[in-house]
PDB file of C-alpha atoms in Angstrom:
ATOM      1  CA  MET A 317      20.349  13.725 -93.414  1.00 86.00           C
ATOM      2  CA  ARG A 318      18.700  11.278 -90.864  1.00 96.00           C
ATOM      3  CA  GLU A 319      20.151   8.082 -91.144  1.00 98.00           C
ATOM      4  CA  LEU A 320      21.250   5.025 -88.813  1.00 98.00           C
ATOM      5  CA  VAL A 321      24.657   3.473 -89.324  1.00 98.00           C
ATOM      6  CA  VAL A 322      24.986  -0.005 -87.729  1.00 98.00           C
ATOM      7  CA  LEU A 323      28.620  -0.431 -86.432  1.00 98.00           C
ATOM      8  CA  GLY A 324      28.002  -3.955 -84.573  1.00 97.00           C
ATOM      9  CA  THR A 325      25.142  -6.378 -84.246  1.00 97.00           C
ATOM     10  CA  SER A 326      26.550  -9.100 -81.914  1.00 94.00           C
ATOM     11  CA  SER A 327      25.454  -9.697 -78.335  1.00 91.00           C
ATOM     12  CA  GLN A 328      28.028 -10.932 -75.481  1.00 86.00           C
ATOM     13  CA  VAL A 329      30.257 -12.516 -77.824  1.00 90.00           C
ATOM     14  CA  PRO A 330      31.353 -11.195 -81.102  1.00 92.00           C
ATOM     15  CA  THR A 331      31.563 -13.257 -84.219  1.00 91.00           C
ATOM     16  CA  LYS A 332      33.618 -13.610 -87.438  1.00 91.00           C
ATOM     17  CA  THR A 333      30.669 -11.400 -89.304  1.00 92.00           C
ATOM     18  CA  ARG A 334      29.317  -9.582 -86.255  1.00 95.00           C
ATOM     19  CA  ASN A 335      31.052  -7.014 -84.306  1.00 95.00           C
ATOM     20  CA  HIS A 336      30.063  -6.082 -80.676  1.00 96.00           C
ATOM     21  CA  ASN A 337      27.192  -3.342 -80.501  1.00 95.00           C
ATOM     22  CA  GLY A 338      27.615   0.155 -81.883  1.00 97.00           C
ATOM     23  CA  TYR A 339      25.250   2.349 -83.697  1.00 98.00           C
ATOM     24  CA  PHE A 340      25.585   6.034 -84.912  1.00 98.00           C
ATOM     25  CA  LEU A 341      22.587   7.992 -85.858  1.00 98.00           C
ATOM     26  CA  ARG A 342      23.154  11.121 -87.939  1.00 98.00           C
ATOM     27  CA  TRP A 343      20.171  13.534 -87.206  1.00 97.00           C
ATOM     28  CA  ASP A 344      20.591  16.790 -89.278  1.00 95.00           C
ATOM     29  CA  ASP A 345      23.860  18.489 -87.540  1.00 95.00           C
ATOM     30  CA  GLU A 346      23.966  15.833 -84.290  1.00 97.00           C
ATOM     31  CA  GLY A 347      25.598  12.497 -84.289  1.00 98.00           C
ATOM     32  CA  PHE A 348      24.465  10.190 -81.486  1.00 98.00           C
ATOM     33  CA  LEU A 349      26.691   7.436 -80.914  1.00 98.00           C
ATOM     34  CA  PHE A 350      24.849   4.429 -78.803  1.00 98.00           C
ATOM     35  CA  ASP A 351      26.689   1.760 -77.256  1.00 98.00           C
ATOM     36  CA  PRO A 352      30.250   1.831 -78.341  1.00 98.00           C
ATOM     37  CA  GLY A 353      31.286  -1.887 -77.696  1.00 97.00           C
ATOM     38  CA  ASP A 354      34.619  -3.202 -78.303  1.00 96.00           C
ATOM     39  CA  GLY A 355      35.682  -2.422 -82.084  1.00 95.00           C
ATOM     40  CA  THR A 356      33.443   0.299 -82.757  1.00 97.00           C
ATOM     41  CA  GLN A 357      36.394   2.599 -83.617  1.00 96.00           C
ATOM     42  CA  ARG A 358      37.526   0.390 -86.123  1.00 96.00           C
ATOM     43  CA  GLN A 359      34.165  -0.261 -87.587  1.00 97.00           C
ATOM     44  CA  MET A 360      33.494   3.687 -87.848  1.00 97.00           C
ATOM     45  CA  SER A 361      36.650   3.678 -90.174  1.00 97.00           C
ATOM     46  CA  LEU A 362      34.792   1.061 -92.286  1.00 97.00           C
ATOM     47  CA  ALA A 363      31.596   2.817 -92.258  1.00 97.00           C
ATOM     48  CA  GLY A 364      33.063   6.251 -92.940  1.00 97.00           C
ATOM     49  CA  VAL A 365      31.870   7.847 -89.568  1.00 97.00           C
ATOM     50  CA  SER A 366      34.366  10.401 -88.328  1.00 97.00           C
ATOM     51  CA  ALA A 367      34.993  11.016 -84.590  1.00 97.00           C
ATOM     52  CA  THR A 368      34.219  14.698 -85.466  1.00 97.00           C
ATOM     53  CA  ASP A 369      30.785  13.426 -86.406  1.00 98.00           C
ATOM     54  CA  ILE A 370      29.894  12.645 -82.607  1.00 98.00           C
ATOM     55  CA  THR A 371      28.020  15.175 -80.523  1.00 98.00           C
ATOM     56  CA  ARG A 372      26.444  12.961 -77.963  1.00 98.00           C
ATOM     57  CA  ILE A 373      27.239   9.266 -76.642  1.00 98.00           C
ATOM     58  CA  CYS A 374      24.520   7.354 -75.188  1.00 98.00           C
ATOM     59  CA  VAL A 375      25.324   4.255 -73.049  1.00 98.00           C
ATOM     60  CA  THR A 376      22.366   2.087 -72.124  1.00 98.00           C
ATOM     61  CA  HIS A 377      24.250   0.163 -69.508  1.00 98.00           C
ATOM     62  CA  PHE A 378      27.586  -1.022 -68.455  1.00 98.00           C
ATOM     63  CA  HIS A 379      27.777  -4.733 -69.665  1.00 97.00           C
ATOM     64  CA  GLY A 380      30.873  -5.006 -71.707  1.00 96.00           C
ATOM     65  CA  ASP A 381      29.674  -5.722 -75.309  1.00 96.00           C
ATOM     66  CA  HIS A 382      27.784  -1.966 -74.759  1.00 97.00           C
ATOM     67  CA  CYS A 383      30.539   0.135 -73.641  1.00 98.00           C
ATOM     68  CA  LEU A 384      34.232  -1.567 -73.885  1.00 97.00           C
ATOM     69  CA  GLY A 385      34.787   0.548 -76.994  1.00 97.00           C
ATOM     70  CA  LEU A 386      34.519   3.747 -74.964  1.00 98.00           C
ATOM     71  CA  PRO A 387      38.087   4.080 -74.452  1.00 98.00           C
ATOM     72  CA  GLY A 388      38.900   4.087 -78.078  1.00 97.00           C
ATOM     73  CA  ILE A 389      36.396   6.180 -78.956  1.00 98.00           C
ATOM     74  CA  VAL A 390      37.459   9.054 -76.443  1.00 98.00           C
ATOM     75  CA  GLN A 391      41.017   8.822 -77.463  1.00 97.00           C
ATOM     76  CA  ARG A 392      40.363   8.913 -81.082  1.00 97.00           C
ATOM     77  CA  ILE A 393      38.148  12.233 -80.193  1.00 97.00           C
ATOM     78  CA  SER A 394      41.129  13.572 -78.616  1.00 97.00           C
ATOM     79  CA  LEU A 395      43.588  12.447 -81.400  1.00 96.00           C
ATOM     80  CA  ASP A 396      41.461  14.023 -83.934  1.00 96.00           C
ATOM     81  CA  ASN A 397      40.964  17.354 -81.889  1.00 95.00           C
ATOM     82  CA  VAL A 398      37.336  17.445 -82.189  1.00 96.00           C
ATOM     83  CA  PRO A 399      36.430  21.097 -81.960  1.00 94.00           C
ATOM     84  CA  ARG A 400      33.566  20.693 -79.818  1.00 95.00           C
ATOM     85  CA  PRO A 401      32.258  19.239 -76.884  1.00 98.00           C
ATOM     86  CA  VAL A 402      30.756  15.727 -76.718  1.00 98.00           C
ATOM     87  CA  THR A 403      28.004  15.116 -74.127  1.00 98.00           C
ATOM     88  CA  ALA A 404      27.880  11.582 -72.427  1.00 98.00           C
ATOM     89  CA  HIS A 405      24.587  10.111 -71.268  1.00 98.00           C
ATOM     90  CA  PHE A 406      24.654   6.944 -69.105  1.00 98.00           C
ATOM     91  CA  PRO A 407      23.131   5.322 -65.902  1.00 98.00           C
ATOM     92  CA  ALA A 408      24.296   7.444 -62.936  1.00 98.00           C
ATOM     93  CA  SER A 409      24.935   4.193 -61.001  1.00 97.00           C
ATOM     94  CA  GLY A 410      27.764   3.169 -63.436  1.00 97.00           C
ATOM     95  CA  GLN A 411      29.799   6.468 -62.914  1.00 98.00           C
ATOM     96  CA  VAL A 412      32.610   4.322 -61.499  1.00 98.00           C
ATOM     97  CA  PHE A 413      32.765   2.467 -64.740  1.00 98.00           C
ATOM     98  CA  PHE A 414      32.540   5.369 -67.002  1.00 98.00           C
ATOM     99  CA  ASP A 415      35.303   6.961 -64.981  1.00 98.00           C
ATOM    100  CA  ARG A 416      37.626   4.055 -65.382  1.00 98.00           C
ATOM    101  CA  LEU A 417      36.581   3.858 -69.288  1.00 98.00           C
ATOM    102  CA  ARG A 418      36.982   7.357 -69.882  1.00 97.00           C
ATOM    103  CA  HIS A 419      40.677   7.245 -68.356  1.00 97.00           C
ATOM    104  CA  ALA A 420      41.583   3.577 -69.228  1.00 96.00           C
ATOM    105  CA  SER A 421      45.014   4.361 -70.467  1.00 97.00           C
ATOM    106  CA  VAL A 422      47.616   6.934 -71.164  1.00 95.00           C
ATOM    107  CA  PHE A 423      46.895   9.390 -73.691  1.00 94.00           C
ATOM    108  CA  TYR A 424      47.371  13.008 -74.328  1.00 92.00           C
ATOM    109  CA  ASP A 425      43.848  14.059 -73.216  1.00 95.00           C
ATOM    110  CA  ALA A 426      42.404  17.026 -75.330  1.00 95.00           C
ATOM    111  CA  ALA A 427      38.918  15.603 -75.506  1.00 96.00           C
ATOM    112  CA  ASP A 428      36.052  17.886 -74.087  1.00 97.00           C
ATOM    113  CA  ILE A 429      33.686  14.991 -72.638  1.00 98.00           C
ATOM    114  CA  ARG A 430      30.808  16.201 -70.785  1.00 98.00           C
ATOM    115  CA  PRO A 431      29.094  13.665 -68.610  1.00 98.00           C
ATOM    116  CA  GLU A 432      25.598  13.679 -67.960  1.00 97.00           C
ATOM    117  CA  PRO A 433      24.705  10.786 -65.884  1.00 98.00           C
ATOM    118  CA  ILE A 434      20.859   9.648 -65.710  1.00 97.00           C
ATOM    119  CA  THR A 435      19.209   9.242 -62.302  1.00 94.00           C
ATOM    120  CA  GLY A 436      15.636   8.772 -63.630  1.00 87.00           C
ATOM    121  CA  GLY A 437      13.654   8.514 -66.601  1.00 86.00           C
ATOM    122  CA  GLY A 438      12.067  11.402 -68.652  1.00 93.00           C
ATOM    123  CA  ASP A 439      13.352  14.186 -70.830  1.00 95.00           C
ATOM    124  CA  ILE A 440      17.286  14.405 -70.377  1.00 95.00           C
ATOM    125  CA  VAL A 441      17.835  17.169 -73.163  1.00 96.00           C
ATOM    126  CA  GLU A 442      15.631  19.590 -74.710  1.00 94.00           C
ATOM    127  CA  SER A 443      16.405  21.787 -77.566  1.00 92.00           C
ATOM    128  CA  PRO A 444      13.968  24.061 -79.726  1.00 90.00           C
ATOM    129  CA  LYS A 445      14.114  21.178 -82.475  1.00 93.00           C
ATOM    130  CA  TRP A 446      13.978  18.051 -80.648  1.00 96.00           C
ATOM    131  CA  ARG A 447      14.479  16.264 -77.272  1.00 97.00           C
ATOM    132  CA  LEU A 448      16.128  13.208 -76.103  1.00 98.00           C
ATOM    133  CA  GLU A 449      14.306  10.971 -73.522  1.00 98.00           C
ATOM    134  CA  ALA A 450      15.360   8.060 -71.423  1.00 98.00           C
ATOM    135  CA  ARG A 451      13.210   5.321 -69.858  1.00 98.00           C
ATOM    136  CA  ALA A 452      14.345   2.429 -67.384  1.00 98.00           C
ATOM    137  CA  LEU A 453      14.566  -0.917 -68.914  1.00 98.00           C
ATOM    138  CA  ASP A 454      14.478  -4.533 -67.220  1.00 98.00           C
ATOM    139  CA  HIS A 455      17.829  -6.119 -67.291  1.00 97.00           C
ATOM    140  CA  GLY A 456      19.047  -6.777 -63.816  1.00 93.00           C
ATOM    141  CA  ILE A 457      21.311  -3.786 -63.579  1.00 97.00           C
ATOM    142  CA  ASP A 458      20.392  -0.262 -64.325  1.00 97.00           C
ATOM    143  CA  THR A 459      19.648   0.122 -68.028  1.00 98.00           C
ATOM    144  CA  TYR A 460      18.115   3.068 -69.966  1.00 98.00           C
ATOM    145  CA  GLY A 461      16.726   2.896 -73.527  1.00 98.00           C
ATOM    146  CA  TYR A 462      16.555   6.360 -75.493  1.00 98.00           C
ATOM    147  CA  ARG A 463      13.951   8.297 -77.705  1.00 98.00           C
ATOM    148  CA  LEU A 464      14.918  11.037 -79.862  1.00 98.00           C
ATOM    149  CA  VAL A 465      11.456  13.222 -80.694  1.00 97.00           C
ATOM    150  CA  GLU A 466      11.555  15.902 -83.284  1.00 96.00           C
ATOM    151  CA  ALA A 467       9.080  19.044 -82.172  1.00 92.00           C
ATOM    152  CA  ASP A 468       5.902  18.893 -83.853  1.00 87.00           C
ATOM    153  CA  GLY A 469       5.698  21.288 -86.604  1.00 84.00           C
ATOM    154  CA  ARG A 470       3.208  22.229 -89.617  1.00 84.00           C
ATOM    155  CA  ARG A 471       3.151  21.547 -93.335  1.00 85.00           C
ATOM    156  CA  MET A 472       2.273  24.372 -95.671  1.00 88.00           C
ATOM    157  CA  VAL A 473      -0.438  23.469 -98.066  1.00 89.00           C
ATOM    158  CA  PRO A 474       0.291  24.539-101.657  1.00 90.00           C
ATOM    159  CA  GLU A 475      -3.470  25.064-102.488  1.00 91.00           C
ATOM    160  CA  LEU A 476      -4.332  27.123 -99.488  1.00 90.00           C
ATOM    161  CA  LEU A 477      -1.326  29.220-100.106  1.00 91.00           C
ATOM    162  CA  ARG A 478      -2.646  29.819-103.679  1.00 90.00           C
ATOM    163  CA  GLN A 479      -6.055  30.539-102.157  1.00 89.00           C
ATOM    164  CA  HIS A 480      -4.541  33.328 -99.979  1.00 88.00           C
ATOM    165  CA  GLY A 481      -2.313  34.494-102.387  1.00 90.00           C
ATOM    166  CA  ILE A 482       0.983  33.877-100.680  1.00 90.00           C
ATOM    167  CA  ALA A 483       3.868  33.244-102.617  1.00 90.00           C
ATOM    168  CA  GLY A 484       7.573  33.721-102.822  1.00 90.00           C
ATOM    169  CA  PRO A 485       9.271  35.568 -99.765  1.00 89.00           C
ATOM    170  CA  ALA A 486       5.981  35.781 -98.133  1.00 87.00           C
ATOM    171  CA  VAL A 487       5.918  32.165 -97.528  1.00 89.00           C
ATOM    172  CA  GLY A 488       9.377  32.406 -95.485  1.00 87.00           C
ATOM    173  CA  THR A 489       7.989  35.234 -93.278  1.00 88.00           C
ATOM    174  CA  LEU A 490       4.831  33.313 -92.507  1.00 89.00           C
ATOM    175  CA  GLN A 491       6.798  30.194 -91.626  1.00 85.00           C
ATOM    176  CA  ARG A 492       9.208  32.265 -89.414  1.00 86.00           C
ATOM    177  CA  ASP A 493       6.604  34.796 -87.769  1.00 89.00           C
ATOM    178  CA  GLY A 494       3.578  32.796 -87.749  1.00 89.00           C
ATOM    179  CA  ALA A 495       1.537  35.580 -89.791  1.00 92.00           C
ATOM    180  CA  VAL A 496       2.061  37.812 -92.674  1.00 90.00           C
ATOM    181  CA  THR A 497       0.193  40.796 -93.887  1.00 89.00           C
ATOM    182  CA  LEU A 498      -0.648  41.356 -97.473  1.00 85.00           C
ATOM    183  CA  ASP A 499      -2.880  44.058 -98.857  1.00 83.00           C
ATOM    184  CA  GLY A 500      -4.146  44.810 -95.601  1.00 85.00           C
ATOM    185  CA  ARG A 501      -4.795  41.172 -94.705  1.00 88.00           C
ATOM    186  CA  THR A 502      -3.205  39.143 -92.057  1.00 91.00           C
ATOM    187  CA  VAL A 503      -3.133  35.572 -92.901  1.00 90.00           C
ATOM    188  CA  THR A 504      -1.728  33.254 -89.892  1.00 90.00           C
ATOM    189  CA  VAL A 505       0.050  29.964 -90.372  1.00 88.00           C
ATOM    190  CA  GLU A 506      -2.719  27.884 -89.244  1.00 89.00           C
ATOM    191  CA  GLU A 507      -4.799  28.949 -92.046  1.00 89.00           C
ATOM    192  CA  VAL A 508      -2.504  27.594 -94.901  1.00 88.00           C
ATOM    193  CA  SER A 509      -1.022  24.638 -93.131  1.00 86.00           C
ATOM    194  CA  VAL A 510      -1.783  21.325 -91.448  1.00 86.00           C
ATOM    195  CA  PRO A 511      -0.151  19.806 -88.217  1.00 84.00           C
ATOM    196  CA  ARG A 512       3.097  17.893 -89.116  1.00 85.00           C
ATOM    197  CA  PRO A 513       4.073  15.202 -86.577  1.00 88.00           C
ATOM    198  CA  GLY A 514       7.758  15.336 -85.420  1.00 92.00           C
ATOM    199  CA  GLN A 515       9.897  12.161 -86.383  1.00 96.00           C
ATOM    200  CA  ARG A 516      10.804   9.788 -83.605  1.00 97.00           C
ATOM    201  CA  PHE A 517      13.660   7.151 -83.085  1.00 98.00           C
ATOM    202  CA  ALA A 518      13.863   4.963 -80.397  1.00 98.00           C
ATOM    203  CA  PHE A 519      16.896   2.756 -79.190  1.00 98.00           C
ATOM    204  CA  VAL A 520      15.953  -0.171 -77.085  1.00 98.00           C
ATOM    205  CA  MET A 521      18.772  -2.406 -75.752  1.00 98.00           C
ATOM    206  CA  ASP A 522      19.143  -5.539 -73.179  1.00 97.00           C
ATOM    207  CA  THR A 523      15.705  -5.872 -71.539  1.00 98.00           C
ATOM    208  CA  ARG A 524      12.627  -7.919 -70.917  1.00 98.00           C
ATOM    209  CA  LEU A 525       9.475  -6.707 -71.825  1.00 98.00           C
ATOM    210  CA  CYS A 526       8.425  -3.757 -69.534  1.00 97.00           C
ATOM    211  CA  GLU A 527       6.741  -0.395 -69.459  1.00 97.00           C
ATOM    212  CA  GLY A 528       9.803   1.366 -70.749  1.00 98.00           C
ATOM    213  CA  VAL A 529      10.007  -0.614 -73.815  1.00 98.00           C
ATOM    214  CA  THR A 530       6.611   0.334 -75.067  1.00 98.00           C
ATOM    215  CA  ALA A 531       7.256   4.086 -73.797  1.00 98.00           C
ATOM    216  CA  LEU A 532      10.026   4.188 -75.894  1.00 98.00           C
ATOM    217  CA  ALA A 533       8.800   2.405 -78.973  1.00 98.00           C
ATOM    218  CA  ASP A 534       5.310   4.581 -79.065  1.00 97.00           C
ATOM    219  CA  GLY A 535       4.994   6.074 -82.505  1.00 96.00           C
ATOM    220  CA  ALA A 536       8.521   5.461 -83.441  1.00 98.00           C
ATOM    221  CA  ASP A 537       9.419   5.953 -87.347  1.00 97.00           C
ATOM    222  CA  LEU A 538      12.402   3.906 -86.559  1.00 98.00           C
ATOM    223  CA  LEU A 539      12.899   1.486 -83.775  1.00 98.00           C
ATOM    224  CA  VAL A 540      16.194  -0.090 -82.924  1.00 98.00           C
ATOM    225  CA  ILE A 541      15.642  -2.830 -80.576  1.00 98.00           C
ATOM    226  CA  GLU A 542      17.318  -6.031 -79.599  1.00 98.00           C
ATOM    227  CA  SER A 543      16.279  -9.516 -80.487  1.00 97.00           C
ATOM    228  CA  THR A 544      18.868 -11.562 -78.740  1.00 97.00           C
ATOM    229  CA  TYR A 545      16.741 -14.736 -79.113  1.00 97.00           C
ATOM    230  CA  LEU A 546      13.976 -16.422 -81.156  1.00 97.00           C
ATOM    231  CA  ASP A 547      10.682 -17.381 -79.582  1.00 97.00           C
ATOM    232  CA  VAL A 548      12.041 -20.968 -79.166  1.00 96.00           C
ATOM    233  CA  ASP A 549      14.320 -19.819 -76.729  1.00 97.00           C
ATOM    234  CA  ALA A 550      11.966 -17.307 -74.820  1.00 97.00           C
ATOM    235  CA  GLY A 551      12.950 -19.037 -71.701  1.00 97.00           C
ATOM    236  CA  LEU A 552      16.333 -18.288 -72.034  1.00 96.00           C
ATOM    237  CA  ALA A 553      15.276 -14.595 -72.943  1.00 97.00           C
ATOM    238  CA  ALA A 554      13.285 -14.032 -69.858  1.00 97.00           C
ATOM    239  CA  ALA A 555      16.072 -15.702 -67.615  1.00 97.00           C
ATOM    240  CA  HIS A 556      18.910 -13.374 -69.110  1.00 96.00           C
ATOM    241  CA  GLY A 557      16.851 -10.083 -69.436  1.00 97.00           C
ATOM    242  CA  HIS A 558      16.373 -10.110 -72.913  1.00 98.00           C
ATOM    243  CA  LEU A 559      13.765  -9.981 -75.922  1.00 98.00           C
ATOM    244  CA  THR A 560      12.939 -12.497 -78.794  1.00 98.00           C
ATOM    245  CA  ALA A 561      12.436 -11.435 -82.171  1.00 98.00           C
ATOM    246  CA  GLY A 562       8.694 -12.282 -81.799  1.00 98.00           C
ATOM    247  CA  GLN A 563       8.389 -10.110 -78.913  1.00 98.00           C
ATOM    248  CA  ALA A 564      10.238  -7.177 -80.348  1.00 98.00           C
ATOM    249  CA  ALA A 565       7.948  -7.349 -83.571  1.00 98.00           C
ATOM    250  CA  ARG A 566       4.822  -7.637 -81.350  1.00 98.00           C
ATOM    251  CA  VAL A 567       5.971  -4.343 -79.526  1.00 98.00           C
ATOM    252  CA  ALA A 568       6.466  -2.725 -82.979  1.00 98.00           C
ATOM    253  CA  ALA A 569       3.093  -3.712 -84.293  1.00 98.00           C
ATOM    254  CA  GLU A 570       1.246  -2.396 -80.904  1.00 98.00           C
ATOM    255  CA  CYS A 571       3.172   0.790 -80.750  1.00 98.00           C
ATOM    256  CA  GLY A 572       2.568   1.878 -84.412  1.00 97.00           C
ATOM    257  CA  VAL A 573       6.313   1.627 -85.187  1.00 98.00           C
ATOM    258  CA  ARG A 574       7.002   2.213 -88.967  1.00 97.00           C
ATOM    259  CA  THR A 575      10.569   0.514 -89.633  1.00 98.00           C
ATOM    260  CA  LEU A 576      11.771  -1.977 -87.324  1.00 98.00           C
ATOM    261  CA  VAL A 577      15.306  -2.834 -87.117  1.00 98.00           C
ATOM    262  CA  LEU A 578      16.403  -6.232 -85.073  1.00 98.00           C
ATOM    263  CA  THR A 579      19.933  -6.377 -83.878  1.00 98.00           C
ATOM    264  CA  HIS A 580      21.861  -7.610 -80.676  1.00 97.00           C
ATOM    265  CA  PHE A 581      22.085 -11.448 -82.024  1.00 97.00           C
ATOM    266  CA  SER A 582      23.110 -14.204 -79.908  1.00 95.00           C
ATOM    267  CA  GLN A 583      25.935 -16.351 -81.422  1.00 93.00           C
ATOM    268  CA  ARG A 584      24.087 -19.494 -81.160  1.00 93.00           C
ATOM    269  CA  TYR A 585      22.218 -18.385 -84.571  1.00 93.00           C
ATOM    270  CA  ASP A 586      23.621 -18.437 -87.889  1.00 88.00           C
ATOM    271  CA  GLU A 587      20.425 -17.892 -89.891  1.00 91.00           C
ATOM    272  CA  PRO A 588      19.373 -14.265 -90.006  1.00 90.00           C
ATOM    273  CA  GLU A 589      16.418 -14.994 -92.173  1.00 94.00           C
ATOM    274  CA  ARG A 590      14.919 -16.762 -89.141  1.00 96.00           C
ATOM    275  CA  PHE A 591      14.518 -13.602 -87.240  1.00 97.00           C
ATOM    276  CA  ALA A 592      12.856 -11.710 -90.417  1.00 97.00           C
ATOM    277  CA  ASP A 593      10.476 -14.760 -90.589  1.00 97.00           C
ATOM    278  CA  GLU A 594       9.465 -14.584 -87.022  1.00 97.00           C
ATOM    279  CA  ALA A 595       9.078 -10.841 -86.930  1.00 98.00           C
ATOM    280  CA  ALA A 596       6.947 -10.964 -90.097  1.00 97.00           C
ATOM    281  CA  LYS A 597       4.477 -13.137 -88.262  1.00 97.00           C
ATOM    282  CA  ALA A 598       3.711 -10.072 -86.001  1.00 97.00           C
ATOM    283  CA  PHE A 599       4.622  -6.955 -87.751  1.00 98.00           C
ATOM    284  CA  ASP A 600       3.753  -6.036 -91.342  1.00 96.00           C
ATOM    285  CA  GLY A 601       5.827  -2.908 -91.518  1.00 95.00           C
ATOM    286  CA  GLU A 602       9.519  -2.793 -92.725  1.00 97.00           C
ATOM    287  CA  VAL A 603      11.798  -5.147 -90.735  1.00 98.00           C
ATOM    288  CA  VAL A 604      15.657  -4.997 -91.045  1.00 98.00           C
ATOM    289  CA  VAL A 605      17.669  -7.742 -89.881  1.00 98.00           C
ATOM    290  CA  ALA A 606      20.665  -5.556 -89.083  1.00 97.00           C
ATOM    291  CA  GLU A 607      24.270  -6.696 -90.423  1.00 97.00           C
ATOM    292  CA  ASP A 608      27.235  -4.689 -89.488  1.00 97.00           C
ATOM    293  CA  LEU A 609      27.756  -1.544 -91.538  1.00 97.00           C
ATOM    294  CA  THR A 610      24.087  -1.417 -92.600  1.00 95.00           C
ATOM    295  CA  ARG A 611      22.775   1.965 -93.314  1.00 97.00           C
ATOM    296  CA  VAL A 612      18.919   2.779 -92.916  1.00 98.00           C
ATOM    297  CA  ARG A 613      17.290   6.080 -93.562  1.00 97.00           C
ATOM    298  CA  VAL A 614      14.690   7.513 -91.115  1.00 96.00           C
ATOM    299  CA  PRO A 615      11.605   7.102 -93.059  1.00 94.00           C
ATOM    300  CA  ALA A 616      10.122  10.341 -94.521  1.00 87.00           C
ATOM    301  CA  ARG A 617       8.044  12.149 -92.517  1.00 81.00           C
ATOM    302  CA  ARG A 618       4.156  10.691 -92.114  1.00 72.00           C
ATOM    303  CA  PRO A 619       1.880  12.294 -94.615  1.00 65.00           C
TER     304      PRO A 619
END
């Protein structure tokens, strides 16, 4: 299961239909909670996301609409006796704000929250199956976007397997060991497979256009990106360190994105279709104008 659950889509001010930010990514046995704004705990209940699903919390920056839900999340992790540690990533310069949010009120603290502040861009987590990257953005305060990159693999080609007489348990041996010996012949995995690029997920919040945006979006199967304004208000976007829907769509087109999720909308707009129309002028892939509680599947791997 690889799926994005949108918990909130408003920018600075929540509205009657849009909660503050919050995004949960299910990625196999991992659960990434991005930017838990105020009310995220309740939105999780509505979306069927449990505190026990969370393995990592990723905060882009410490403006309130991206972090004020953190105390409730931490206390819920404690209340539900989540049996595993939860790692928290955030800009190191915001350590004081993280500490205040982590201990915002009196509660029985049984949560095992392990802070891993970010001091610079690059890989911040590496595992055998994936790596988590962070890149600096341009928002006036220290802000980082995130990218999850699956390790490249190989896709078995049934016709090649048949040609080499490999079937049944031998296929598993080949995948595990990289080679298999049959009737005195050794067949390597490269002979019966083709490269399979790993999937990529990118998360870009409050920022102007900058190098970090394109580095994160490059080749993303699923890009979640702020589009606070429409192009008609590009001057406001630049002044306040944000993107327009048109800018986000142009990034997606230039970077080979497959599915584009627009979010973080200013309360000044009440016609979501305008964002879709603007994005469609620059990007011909799938565009999702996020609504609260929207679920978006990570696209199937590229052929």
